[in-house]
mmCIF file of C-alpha atoms in Angstrom:
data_model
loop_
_atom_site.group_PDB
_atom_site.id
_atom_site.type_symbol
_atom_site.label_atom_id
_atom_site.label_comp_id
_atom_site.label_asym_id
_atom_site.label_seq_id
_atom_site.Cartn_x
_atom_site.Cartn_y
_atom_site.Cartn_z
ATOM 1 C CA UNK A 1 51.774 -0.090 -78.384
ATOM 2 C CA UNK A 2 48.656 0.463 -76.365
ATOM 3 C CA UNK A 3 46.798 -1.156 -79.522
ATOM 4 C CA UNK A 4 48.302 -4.174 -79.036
ATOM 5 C CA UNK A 5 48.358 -4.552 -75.122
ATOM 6 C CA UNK A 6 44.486 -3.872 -75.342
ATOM 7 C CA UNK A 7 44.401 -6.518 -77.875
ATOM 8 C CA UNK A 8 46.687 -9.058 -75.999
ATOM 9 C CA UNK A 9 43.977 -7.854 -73.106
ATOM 10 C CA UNK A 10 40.874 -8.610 -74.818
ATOM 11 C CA UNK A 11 42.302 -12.026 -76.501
ATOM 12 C CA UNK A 12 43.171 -13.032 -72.923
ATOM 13 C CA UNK A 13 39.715 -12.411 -71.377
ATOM 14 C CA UNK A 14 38.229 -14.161 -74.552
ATOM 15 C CA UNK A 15 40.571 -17.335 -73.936
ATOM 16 C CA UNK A 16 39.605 -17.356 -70.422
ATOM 17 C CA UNK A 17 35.813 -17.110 -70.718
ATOM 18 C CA UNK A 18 36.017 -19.979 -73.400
ATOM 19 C CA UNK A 19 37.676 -22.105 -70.992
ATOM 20 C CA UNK A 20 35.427 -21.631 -68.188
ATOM 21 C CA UNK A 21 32.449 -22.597 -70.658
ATOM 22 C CA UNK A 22 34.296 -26.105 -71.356
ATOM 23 C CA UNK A 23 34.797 -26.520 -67.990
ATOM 24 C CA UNK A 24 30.908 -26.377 -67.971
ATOM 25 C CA UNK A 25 30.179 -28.376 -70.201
ATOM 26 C CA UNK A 26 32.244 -30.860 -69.240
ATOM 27 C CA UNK A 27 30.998 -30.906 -66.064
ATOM 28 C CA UNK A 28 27.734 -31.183 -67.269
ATOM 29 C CA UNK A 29 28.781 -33.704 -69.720
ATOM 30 C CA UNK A 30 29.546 -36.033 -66.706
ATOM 31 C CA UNK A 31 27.336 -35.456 -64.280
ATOM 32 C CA UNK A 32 24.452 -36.564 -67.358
ATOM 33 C CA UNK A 33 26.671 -39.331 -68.194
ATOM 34 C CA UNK A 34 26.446 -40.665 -64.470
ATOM 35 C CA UNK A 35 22.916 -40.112 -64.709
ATOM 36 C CA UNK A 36 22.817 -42.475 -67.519
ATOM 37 C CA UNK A 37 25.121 -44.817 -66.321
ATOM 38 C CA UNK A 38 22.744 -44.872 -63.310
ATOM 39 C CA UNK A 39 19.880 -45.730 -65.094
ATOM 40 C CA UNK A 40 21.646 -48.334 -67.272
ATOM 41 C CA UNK A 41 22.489 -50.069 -64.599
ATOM 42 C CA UNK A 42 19.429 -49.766 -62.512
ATOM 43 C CA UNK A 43 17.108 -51.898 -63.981
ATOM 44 C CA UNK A 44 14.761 -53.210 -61.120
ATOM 45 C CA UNK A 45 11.250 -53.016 -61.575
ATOM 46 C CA UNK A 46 8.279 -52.707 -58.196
ATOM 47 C CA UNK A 47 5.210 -53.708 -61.154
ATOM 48 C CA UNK A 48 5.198 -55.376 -64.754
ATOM 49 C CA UNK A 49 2.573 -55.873 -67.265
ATOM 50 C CA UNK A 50 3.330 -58.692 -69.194
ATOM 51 C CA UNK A 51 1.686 -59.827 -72.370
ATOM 52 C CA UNK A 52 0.858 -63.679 -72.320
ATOM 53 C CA UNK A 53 0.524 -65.776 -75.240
ATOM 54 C CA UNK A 54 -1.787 -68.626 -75.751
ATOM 55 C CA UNK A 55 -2.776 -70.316 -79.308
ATOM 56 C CA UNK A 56 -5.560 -72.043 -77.967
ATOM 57 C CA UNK A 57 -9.360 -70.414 -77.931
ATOM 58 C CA UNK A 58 -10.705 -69.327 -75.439
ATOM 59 C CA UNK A 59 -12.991 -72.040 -74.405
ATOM 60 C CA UNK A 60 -9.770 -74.120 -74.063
ATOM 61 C CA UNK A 61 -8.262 -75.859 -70.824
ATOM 62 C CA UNK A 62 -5.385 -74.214 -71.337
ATOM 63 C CA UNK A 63 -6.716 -70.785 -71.630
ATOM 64 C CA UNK A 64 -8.791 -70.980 -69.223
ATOM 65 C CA UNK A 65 -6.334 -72.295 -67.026
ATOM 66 C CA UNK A 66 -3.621 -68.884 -68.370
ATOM 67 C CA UNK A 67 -6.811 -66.865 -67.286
ATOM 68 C CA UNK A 68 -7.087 -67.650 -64.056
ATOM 69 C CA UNK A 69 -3.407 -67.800 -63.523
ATOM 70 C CA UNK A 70 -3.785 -64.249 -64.407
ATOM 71 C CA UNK A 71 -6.273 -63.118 -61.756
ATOM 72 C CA UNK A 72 -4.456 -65.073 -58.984
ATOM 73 C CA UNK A 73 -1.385 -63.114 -59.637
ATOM 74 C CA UNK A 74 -3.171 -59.946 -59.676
ATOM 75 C CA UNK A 75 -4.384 -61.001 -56.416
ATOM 76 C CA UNK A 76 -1.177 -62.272 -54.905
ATOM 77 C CA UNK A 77 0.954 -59.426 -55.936
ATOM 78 C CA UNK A 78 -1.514 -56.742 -55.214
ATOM 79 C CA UNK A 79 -1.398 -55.824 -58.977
ATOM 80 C CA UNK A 80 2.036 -55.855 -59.153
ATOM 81 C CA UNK A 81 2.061 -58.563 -61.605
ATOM 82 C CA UNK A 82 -0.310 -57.943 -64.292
ATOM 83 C CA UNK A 83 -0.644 -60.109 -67.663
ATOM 84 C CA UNK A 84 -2.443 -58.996 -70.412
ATOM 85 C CA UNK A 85 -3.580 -62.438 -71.847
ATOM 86 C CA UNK A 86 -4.308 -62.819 -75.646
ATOM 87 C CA UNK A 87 -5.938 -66.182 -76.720
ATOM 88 C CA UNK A 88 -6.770 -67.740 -80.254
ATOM 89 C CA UNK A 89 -3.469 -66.851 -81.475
ATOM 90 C CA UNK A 90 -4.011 -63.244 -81.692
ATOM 91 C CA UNK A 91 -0.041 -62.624 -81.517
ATOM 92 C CA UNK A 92 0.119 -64.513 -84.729
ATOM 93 C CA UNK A 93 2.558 -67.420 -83.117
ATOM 94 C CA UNK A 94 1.841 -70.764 -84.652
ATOM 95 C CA UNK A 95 2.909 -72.820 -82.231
ATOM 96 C CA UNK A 96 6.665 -74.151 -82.596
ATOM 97 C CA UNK A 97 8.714 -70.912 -83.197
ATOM 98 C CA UNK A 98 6.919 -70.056 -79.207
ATOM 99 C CA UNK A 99 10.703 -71.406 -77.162
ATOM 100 C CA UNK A 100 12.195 -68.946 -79.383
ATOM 101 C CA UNK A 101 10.197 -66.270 -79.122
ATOM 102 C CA UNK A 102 10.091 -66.118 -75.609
ATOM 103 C CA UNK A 103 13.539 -66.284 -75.388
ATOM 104 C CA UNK A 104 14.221 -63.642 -77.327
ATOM 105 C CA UNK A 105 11.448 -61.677 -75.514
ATOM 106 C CA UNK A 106 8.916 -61.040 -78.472
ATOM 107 C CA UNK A 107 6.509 -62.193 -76.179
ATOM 108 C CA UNK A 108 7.236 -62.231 -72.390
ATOM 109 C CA UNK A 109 5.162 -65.106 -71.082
ATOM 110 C CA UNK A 110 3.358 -67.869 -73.298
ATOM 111 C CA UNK A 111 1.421 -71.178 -72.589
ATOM 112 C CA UNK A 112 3.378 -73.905 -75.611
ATOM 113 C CA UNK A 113 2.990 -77.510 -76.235
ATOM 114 C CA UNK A 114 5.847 -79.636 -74.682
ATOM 115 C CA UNK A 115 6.226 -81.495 -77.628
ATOM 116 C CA UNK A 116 4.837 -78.702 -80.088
ATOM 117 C CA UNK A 117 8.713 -77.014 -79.623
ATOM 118 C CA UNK A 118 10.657 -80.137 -79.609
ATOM 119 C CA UNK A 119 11.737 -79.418 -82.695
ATOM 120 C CA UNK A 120 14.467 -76.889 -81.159
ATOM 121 C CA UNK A 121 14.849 -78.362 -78.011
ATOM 122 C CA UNK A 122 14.599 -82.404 -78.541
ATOM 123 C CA UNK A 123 14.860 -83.256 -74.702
ATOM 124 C CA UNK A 124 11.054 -81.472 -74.828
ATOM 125 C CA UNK A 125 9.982 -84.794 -76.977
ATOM 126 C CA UNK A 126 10.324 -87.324 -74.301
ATOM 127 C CA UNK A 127 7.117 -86.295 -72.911
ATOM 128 C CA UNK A 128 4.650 -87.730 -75.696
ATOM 129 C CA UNK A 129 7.028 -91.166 -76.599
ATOM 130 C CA UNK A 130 4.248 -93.822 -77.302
ATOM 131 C CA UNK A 131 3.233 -96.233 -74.202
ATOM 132 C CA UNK A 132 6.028 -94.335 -71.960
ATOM 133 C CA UNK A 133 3.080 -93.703 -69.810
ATOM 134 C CA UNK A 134 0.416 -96.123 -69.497
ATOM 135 C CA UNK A 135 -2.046 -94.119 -67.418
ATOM 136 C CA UNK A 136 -2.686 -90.387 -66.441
ATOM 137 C CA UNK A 137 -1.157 -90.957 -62.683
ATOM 138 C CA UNK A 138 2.346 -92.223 -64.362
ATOM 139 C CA UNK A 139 2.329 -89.146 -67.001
ATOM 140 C CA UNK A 140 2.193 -86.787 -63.521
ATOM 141 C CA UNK A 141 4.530 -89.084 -62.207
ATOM 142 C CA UNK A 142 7.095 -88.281 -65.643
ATOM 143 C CA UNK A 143 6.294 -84.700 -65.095
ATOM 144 C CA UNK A 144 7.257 -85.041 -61.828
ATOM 145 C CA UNK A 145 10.526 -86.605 -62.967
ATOM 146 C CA UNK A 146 11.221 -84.584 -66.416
ATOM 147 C CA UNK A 147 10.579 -80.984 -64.463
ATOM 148 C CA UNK A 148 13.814 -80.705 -62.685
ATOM 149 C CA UNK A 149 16.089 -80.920 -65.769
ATOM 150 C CA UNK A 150 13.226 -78.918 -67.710
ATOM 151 C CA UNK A 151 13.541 -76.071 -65.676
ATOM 152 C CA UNK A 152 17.405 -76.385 -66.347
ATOM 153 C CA UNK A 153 17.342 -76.521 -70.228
ATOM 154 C CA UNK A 154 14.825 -73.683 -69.867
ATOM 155 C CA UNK A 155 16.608 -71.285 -67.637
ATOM 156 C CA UNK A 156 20.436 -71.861 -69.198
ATOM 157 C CA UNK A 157 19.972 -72.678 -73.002
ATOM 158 C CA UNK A 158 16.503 -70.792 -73.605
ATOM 159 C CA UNK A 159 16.762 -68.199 -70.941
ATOM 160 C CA UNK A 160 13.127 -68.567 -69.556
ATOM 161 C CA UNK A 161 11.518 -69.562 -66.377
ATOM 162 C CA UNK A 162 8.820 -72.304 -66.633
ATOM 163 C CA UNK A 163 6.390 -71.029 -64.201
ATOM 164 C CA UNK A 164 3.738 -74.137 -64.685
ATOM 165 C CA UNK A 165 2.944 -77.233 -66.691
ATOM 166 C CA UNK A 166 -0.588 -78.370 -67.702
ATOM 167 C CA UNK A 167 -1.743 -82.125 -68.994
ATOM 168 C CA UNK A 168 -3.776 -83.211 -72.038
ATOM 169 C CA UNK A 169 -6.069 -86.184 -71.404
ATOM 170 C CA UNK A 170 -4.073 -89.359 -72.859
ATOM 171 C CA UNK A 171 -5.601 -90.400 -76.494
ATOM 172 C CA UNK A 172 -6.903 -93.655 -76.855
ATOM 173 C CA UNK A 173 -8.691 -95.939 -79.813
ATOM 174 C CA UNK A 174 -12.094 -94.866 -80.248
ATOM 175 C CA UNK A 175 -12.811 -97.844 -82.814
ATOM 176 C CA UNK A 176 -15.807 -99.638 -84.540
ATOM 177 C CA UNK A 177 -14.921 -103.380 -83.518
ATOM 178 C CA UNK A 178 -13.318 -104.370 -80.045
ATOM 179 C CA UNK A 179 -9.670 -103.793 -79.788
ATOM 180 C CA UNK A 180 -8.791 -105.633 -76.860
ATOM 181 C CA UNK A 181 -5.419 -107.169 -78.030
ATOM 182 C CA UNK A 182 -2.458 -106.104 -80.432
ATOM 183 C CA UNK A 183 -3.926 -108.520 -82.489
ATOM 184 C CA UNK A 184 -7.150 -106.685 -83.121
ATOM 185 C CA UNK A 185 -5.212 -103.986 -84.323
ATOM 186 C CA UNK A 186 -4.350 -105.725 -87.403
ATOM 187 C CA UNK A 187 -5.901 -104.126 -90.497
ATOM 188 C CA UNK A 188 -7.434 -100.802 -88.253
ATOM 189 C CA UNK A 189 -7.416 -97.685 -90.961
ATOM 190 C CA UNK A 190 -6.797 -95.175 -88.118
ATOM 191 C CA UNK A 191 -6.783 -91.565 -87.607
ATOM 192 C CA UNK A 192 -3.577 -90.231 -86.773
ATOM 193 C CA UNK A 193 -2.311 -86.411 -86.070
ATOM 194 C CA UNK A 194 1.993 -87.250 -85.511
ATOM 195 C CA UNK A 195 4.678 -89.345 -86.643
ATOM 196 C CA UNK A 196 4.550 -91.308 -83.460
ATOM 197 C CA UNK A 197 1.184 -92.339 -83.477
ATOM 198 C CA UNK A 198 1.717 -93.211 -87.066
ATOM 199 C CA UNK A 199 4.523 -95.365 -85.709
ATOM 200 C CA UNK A 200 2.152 -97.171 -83.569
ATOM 201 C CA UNK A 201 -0.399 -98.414 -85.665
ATOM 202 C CA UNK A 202 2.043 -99.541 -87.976
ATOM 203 C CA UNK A 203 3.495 -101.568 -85.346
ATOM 204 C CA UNK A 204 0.434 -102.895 -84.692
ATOM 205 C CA UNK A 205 -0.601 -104.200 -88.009
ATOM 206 C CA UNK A 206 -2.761 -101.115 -89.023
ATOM 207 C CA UNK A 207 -3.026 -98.293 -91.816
ATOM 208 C CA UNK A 208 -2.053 -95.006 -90.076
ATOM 209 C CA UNK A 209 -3.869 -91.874 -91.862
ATOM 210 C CA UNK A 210 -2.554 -88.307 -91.171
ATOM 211 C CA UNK A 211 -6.165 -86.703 -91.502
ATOM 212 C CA UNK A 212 -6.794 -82.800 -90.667
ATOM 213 C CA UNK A 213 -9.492 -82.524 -87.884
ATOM 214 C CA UNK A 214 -12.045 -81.392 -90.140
ATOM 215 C CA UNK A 215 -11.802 -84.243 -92.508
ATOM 216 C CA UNK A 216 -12.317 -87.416 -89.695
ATOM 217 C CA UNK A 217 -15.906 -87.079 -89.074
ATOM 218 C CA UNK A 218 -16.707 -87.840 -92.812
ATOM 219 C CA UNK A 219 -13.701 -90.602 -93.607
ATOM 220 C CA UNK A 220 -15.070 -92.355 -90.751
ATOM 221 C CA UNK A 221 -19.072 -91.976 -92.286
ATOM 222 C CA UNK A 222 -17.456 -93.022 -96.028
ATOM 223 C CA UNK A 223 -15.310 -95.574 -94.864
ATOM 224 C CA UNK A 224 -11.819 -94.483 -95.535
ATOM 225 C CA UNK A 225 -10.930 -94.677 -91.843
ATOM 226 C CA UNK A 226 -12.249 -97.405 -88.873
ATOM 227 C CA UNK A 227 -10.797 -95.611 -85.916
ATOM 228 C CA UNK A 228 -9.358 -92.545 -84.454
ATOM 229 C CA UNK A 229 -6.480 -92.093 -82.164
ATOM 230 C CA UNK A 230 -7.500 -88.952 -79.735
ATOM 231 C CA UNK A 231 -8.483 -87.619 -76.678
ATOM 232 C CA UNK A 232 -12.010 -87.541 -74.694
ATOM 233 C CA UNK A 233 -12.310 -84.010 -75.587
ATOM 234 C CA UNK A 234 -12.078 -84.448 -79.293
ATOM 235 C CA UNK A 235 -14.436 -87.453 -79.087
ATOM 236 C CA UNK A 236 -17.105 -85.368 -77.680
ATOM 237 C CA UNK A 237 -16.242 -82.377 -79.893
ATOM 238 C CA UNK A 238 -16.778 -84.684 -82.891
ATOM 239 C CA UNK A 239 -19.983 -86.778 -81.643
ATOM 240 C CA UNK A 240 -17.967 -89.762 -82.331
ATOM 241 C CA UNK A 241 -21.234 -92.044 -80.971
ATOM 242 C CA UNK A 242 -22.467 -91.509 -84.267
ATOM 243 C CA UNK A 243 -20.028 -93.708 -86.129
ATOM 244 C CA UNK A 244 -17.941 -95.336 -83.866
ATOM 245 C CA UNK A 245 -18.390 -98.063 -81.243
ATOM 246 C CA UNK A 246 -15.939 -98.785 -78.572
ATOM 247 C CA UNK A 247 -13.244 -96.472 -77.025
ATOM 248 C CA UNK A 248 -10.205 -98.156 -75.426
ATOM 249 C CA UNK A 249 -8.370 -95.551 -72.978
ATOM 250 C CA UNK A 250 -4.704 -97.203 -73.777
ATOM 251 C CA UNK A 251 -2.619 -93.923 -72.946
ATOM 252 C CA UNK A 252 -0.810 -93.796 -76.330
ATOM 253 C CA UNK A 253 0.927 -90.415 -75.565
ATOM 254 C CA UNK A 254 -0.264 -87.694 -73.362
ATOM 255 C CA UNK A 255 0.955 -84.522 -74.335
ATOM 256 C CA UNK A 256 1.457 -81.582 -71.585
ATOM 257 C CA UNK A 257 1.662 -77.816 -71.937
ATOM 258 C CA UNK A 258 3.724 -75.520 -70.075
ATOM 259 C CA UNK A 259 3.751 -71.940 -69.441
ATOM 260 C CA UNK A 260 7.293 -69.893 -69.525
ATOM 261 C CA UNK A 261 8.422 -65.994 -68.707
ATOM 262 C CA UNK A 262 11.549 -64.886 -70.371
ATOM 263 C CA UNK A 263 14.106 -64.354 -67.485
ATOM 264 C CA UNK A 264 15.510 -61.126 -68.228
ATOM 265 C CA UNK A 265 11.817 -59.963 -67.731
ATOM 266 C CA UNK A 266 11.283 -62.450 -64.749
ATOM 267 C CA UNK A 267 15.074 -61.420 -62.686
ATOM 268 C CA UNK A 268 14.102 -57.487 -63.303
ATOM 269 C CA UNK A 269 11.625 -58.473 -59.674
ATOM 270 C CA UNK A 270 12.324 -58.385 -56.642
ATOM 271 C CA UNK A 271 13.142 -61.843 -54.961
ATOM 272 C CA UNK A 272 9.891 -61.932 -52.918
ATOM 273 C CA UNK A 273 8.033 -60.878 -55.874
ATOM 274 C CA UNK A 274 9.692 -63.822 -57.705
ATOM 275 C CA UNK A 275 9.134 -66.139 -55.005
ATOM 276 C CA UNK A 276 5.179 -65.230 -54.983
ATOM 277 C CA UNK A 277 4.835 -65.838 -58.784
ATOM 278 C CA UNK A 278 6.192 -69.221 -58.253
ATOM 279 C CA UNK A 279 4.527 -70.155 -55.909
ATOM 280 C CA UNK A 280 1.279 -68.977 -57.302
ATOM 281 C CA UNK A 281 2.376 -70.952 -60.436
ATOM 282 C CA UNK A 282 2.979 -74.212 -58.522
ATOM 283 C CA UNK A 283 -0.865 -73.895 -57.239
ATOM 284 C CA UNK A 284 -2.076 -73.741 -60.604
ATOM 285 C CA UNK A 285 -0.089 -76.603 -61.914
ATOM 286 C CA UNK A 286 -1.500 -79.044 -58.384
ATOM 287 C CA UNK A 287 -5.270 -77.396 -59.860
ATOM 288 C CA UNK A 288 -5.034 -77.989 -63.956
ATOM 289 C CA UNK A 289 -3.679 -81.762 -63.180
ATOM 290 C CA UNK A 290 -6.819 -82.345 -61.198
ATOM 291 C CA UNK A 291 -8.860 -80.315 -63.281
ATOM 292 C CA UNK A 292 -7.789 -82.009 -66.451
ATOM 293 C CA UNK A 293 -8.265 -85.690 -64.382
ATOM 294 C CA UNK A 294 -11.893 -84.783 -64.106
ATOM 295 C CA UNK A 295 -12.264 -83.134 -67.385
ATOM 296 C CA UNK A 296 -11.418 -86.686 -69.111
ATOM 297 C CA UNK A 297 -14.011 -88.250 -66.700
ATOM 298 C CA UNK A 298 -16.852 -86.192 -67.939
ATOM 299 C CA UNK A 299 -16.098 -86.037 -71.177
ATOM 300 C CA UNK A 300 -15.195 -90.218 -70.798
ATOM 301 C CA UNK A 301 -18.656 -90.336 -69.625
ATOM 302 C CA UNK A 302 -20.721 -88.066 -71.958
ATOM 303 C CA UNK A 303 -19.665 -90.532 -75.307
ATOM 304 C CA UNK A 304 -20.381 -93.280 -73.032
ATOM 305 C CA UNK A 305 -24.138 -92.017 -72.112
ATOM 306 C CA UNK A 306 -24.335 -91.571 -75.996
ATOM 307 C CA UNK A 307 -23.462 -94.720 -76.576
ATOM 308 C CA UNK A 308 -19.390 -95.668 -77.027
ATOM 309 C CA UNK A 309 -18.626 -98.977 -74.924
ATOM 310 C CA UNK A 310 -15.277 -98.204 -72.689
ATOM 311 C CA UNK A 311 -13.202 -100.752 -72.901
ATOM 312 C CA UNK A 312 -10.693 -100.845 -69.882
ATOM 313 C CA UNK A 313 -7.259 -102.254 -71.305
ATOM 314 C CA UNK A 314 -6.189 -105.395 -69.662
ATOM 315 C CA UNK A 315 -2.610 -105.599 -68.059
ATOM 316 C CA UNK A 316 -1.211 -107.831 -70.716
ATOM 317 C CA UNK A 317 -2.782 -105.520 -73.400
ATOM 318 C CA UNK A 318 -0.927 -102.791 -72.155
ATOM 319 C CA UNK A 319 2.345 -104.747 -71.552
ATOM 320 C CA UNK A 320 1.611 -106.138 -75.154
ATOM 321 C CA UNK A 321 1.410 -102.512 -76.165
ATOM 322 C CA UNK A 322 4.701 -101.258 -74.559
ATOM 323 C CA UNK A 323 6.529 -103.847 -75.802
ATOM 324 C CA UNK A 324 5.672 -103.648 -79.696
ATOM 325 C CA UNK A 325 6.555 -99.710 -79.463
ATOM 326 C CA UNK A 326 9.918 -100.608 -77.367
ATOM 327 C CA UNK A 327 12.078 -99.730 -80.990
ATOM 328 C CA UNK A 328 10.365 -96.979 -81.528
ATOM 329 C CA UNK A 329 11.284 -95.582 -77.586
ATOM 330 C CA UNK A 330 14.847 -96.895 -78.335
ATOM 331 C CA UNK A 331 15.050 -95.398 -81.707
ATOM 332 C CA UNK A 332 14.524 -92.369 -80.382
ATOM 333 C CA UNK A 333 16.775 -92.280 -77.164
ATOM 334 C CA UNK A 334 19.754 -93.007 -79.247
ATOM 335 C CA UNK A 335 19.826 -89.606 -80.754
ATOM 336 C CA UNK A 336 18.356 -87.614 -77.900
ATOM 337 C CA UNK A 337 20.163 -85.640 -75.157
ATOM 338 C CA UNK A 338 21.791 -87.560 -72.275
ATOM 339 C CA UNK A 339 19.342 -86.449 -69.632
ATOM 340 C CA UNK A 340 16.319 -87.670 -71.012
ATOM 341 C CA UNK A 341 17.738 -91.171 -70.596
ATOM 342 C CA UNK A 342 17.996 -90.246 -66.839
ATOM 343 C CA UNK A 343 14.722 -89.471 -67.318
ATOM 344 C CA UNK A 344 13.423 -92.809 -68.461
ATOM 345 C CA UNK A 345 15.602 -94.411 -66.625
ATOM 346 C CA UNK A 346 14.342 -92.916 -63.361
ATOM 347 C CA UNK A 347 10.603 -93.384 -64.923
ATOM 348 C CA UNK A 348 10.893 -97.060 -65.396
ATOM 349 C CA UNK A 349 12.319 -97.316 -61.921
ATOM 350 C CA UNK A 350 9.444 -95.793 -60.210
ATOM 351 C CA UNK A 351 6.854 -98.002 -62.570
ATOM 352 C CA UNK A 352 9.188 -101.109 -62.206
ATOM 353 C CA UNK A 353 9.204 -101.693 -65.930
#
């Protein structure tokens, strides 16, 4: 009998000593889970370090431009804001996969052709549609225009924040004969590098060739092309005085870049923090326009003190220009998004065409 009281006893105190140590545990149990929950939940940041993206070398406008972006926000933020900016590719990005990847925060921030990504997000394309522009103060002017729904498309279908957009200089004819008229352009073999410029000198009587970068000096000293549709930049790159004539700054398309930070990444800042990055952003974007202006100047004169004749398109060239390419604008606007029709239509408004 006293066997089995001392048993029941013992069992007892056993049962009792177990229970405490759940009660423990669970207590513990919670109070870590609320600790968890806490930092779950907590995600606000005081200081980043972004990496930033940019295909371009580094001698580029653009990455010089991502650079000194960079360094201002270092300076604005009192190194809050830090980007670690890789050039030349180094992140192996290509190009057009960049919307996506910043969206899906591969890469936090990243400078990316407007057009270059089009191919996921079409509205993007309206940007480099032949003769929309006719001169580097109407393609700010379609920036101007474009940025308001860009900045929508960006935040709520691609989850990003476009913190700044940069211009190329327009591309022109750089030719061997005079092209003064649409009917000059009859019979050009020209350089091309996209479908729309393609599109154009077809329209125009010519022979559109798709030739790599590399291959244009030599096609144009062997004959197998006349002319070159590109930039100032490119002209001087390639010494074009050597072989060619006469450049005719017609505005075919001019492409822009823009820079992005995923938003996730972006909203994890403070709102003053936020505000400063913008603002520092909008700076850059007022600088790079006027940089780029000046850029196509110098460069504009440099073939010309080699010897390339500018010739400055007359009004009824250019009106001659926009109206051949007209299909090729309407063509396009059939299929694309509703807003970038507000878009032109607003543009044309503002041009009075």
């Amino acid at each position: 009998m006293k066997r089995s009281v001392l048993t029941l006893l013992t069992l007892l105190f056993i049962m009792t000593i177990a229970l405490v140590g759940c009660g423990n545990k669970e207590e513990e149990s919670n109070a870590n889970e609320g600790t968890n929950d806490s930092n779950t939940n907590d995600e606000s940041v005081d200081s980043v370090e972004w990496i930033a993206n940019e295909v371009y070398p580094e001698d580029n406008h653009n990455s010089k431009a991502l650079y000194d972006f960079a360094e201002k926000l270092d300076e604005a933020t009192d190194g809050k804001v830090q980007l670690d900016v890789m050039v030349g590719g180094a992140l192996g990005y290509e190009g057009p996969e960049l919307l996506t990847a910043v969206r899906d925060n591969a890469v936090p921030v990243s400078d990316m052709l407007v057009s270059g990504v089009a191919g996921d997000e079409p509205l993007f394309e309206i940007v480099t549609l032949p003769f929309l522009v006719q001169n580097f103060d109407e393609g700010k002017l379609l920036n101007e225009i474009a940025r308001p729904y860009f900045d929508q498309v960006a935040e709520e279908k691609w989850n990003q924040k476009i913190l700044y957009v940069t211009p190329w200089p327009a591309a022109g004819f750089w030719t061997k004969d005079k092209v003064e008229s649409v009917e000059d352009m009859k019979g050009l073999k020209m350089r091309t590098y996209d479908k729309n410029g393609a599109l154009v000198v077809e329209a125009g009587g010519g022979t559109p060739h798709p030739l790599p970068f590399s291959e244009v000096y030599s096609s144009l000293s062997t004959g197998v092309i006349d002319s070159v549709l590109t930039s100032t930049p490119t002209a001087v790159d390639a010494s074009f005085w050597e072989v060619l004539d006469f450049y005719s700054p017609v505005s075919v398309t001019m492409a822009t870049n823009f820079v992005t930070v995923n938003l996730d990444e972006f909203n994890k800042l403070d709102e003053a923090l936020q505000a400063t990055i913008l603002e520092v952003g909008k700076e850059m974007e007022e600088k790079v326009w006027t940089d780029v202006a000046e850029l196509d100047k110098e460069q504009e004169a440099i073939s010309n003190e080699n010897g390339i004749t500018t010739l400055e398109p007359s009004e009824e060239f250019l009106q001659e220009l926009s109206d051949l390419t007209e299909d090729i604008r309407n063509d396009w606007l059939e299929t694309a998004p509703e807003e970038a029709k507000e878009i032109v239509e607003k543009f044309n408004e503002e041009v009075g065409r």
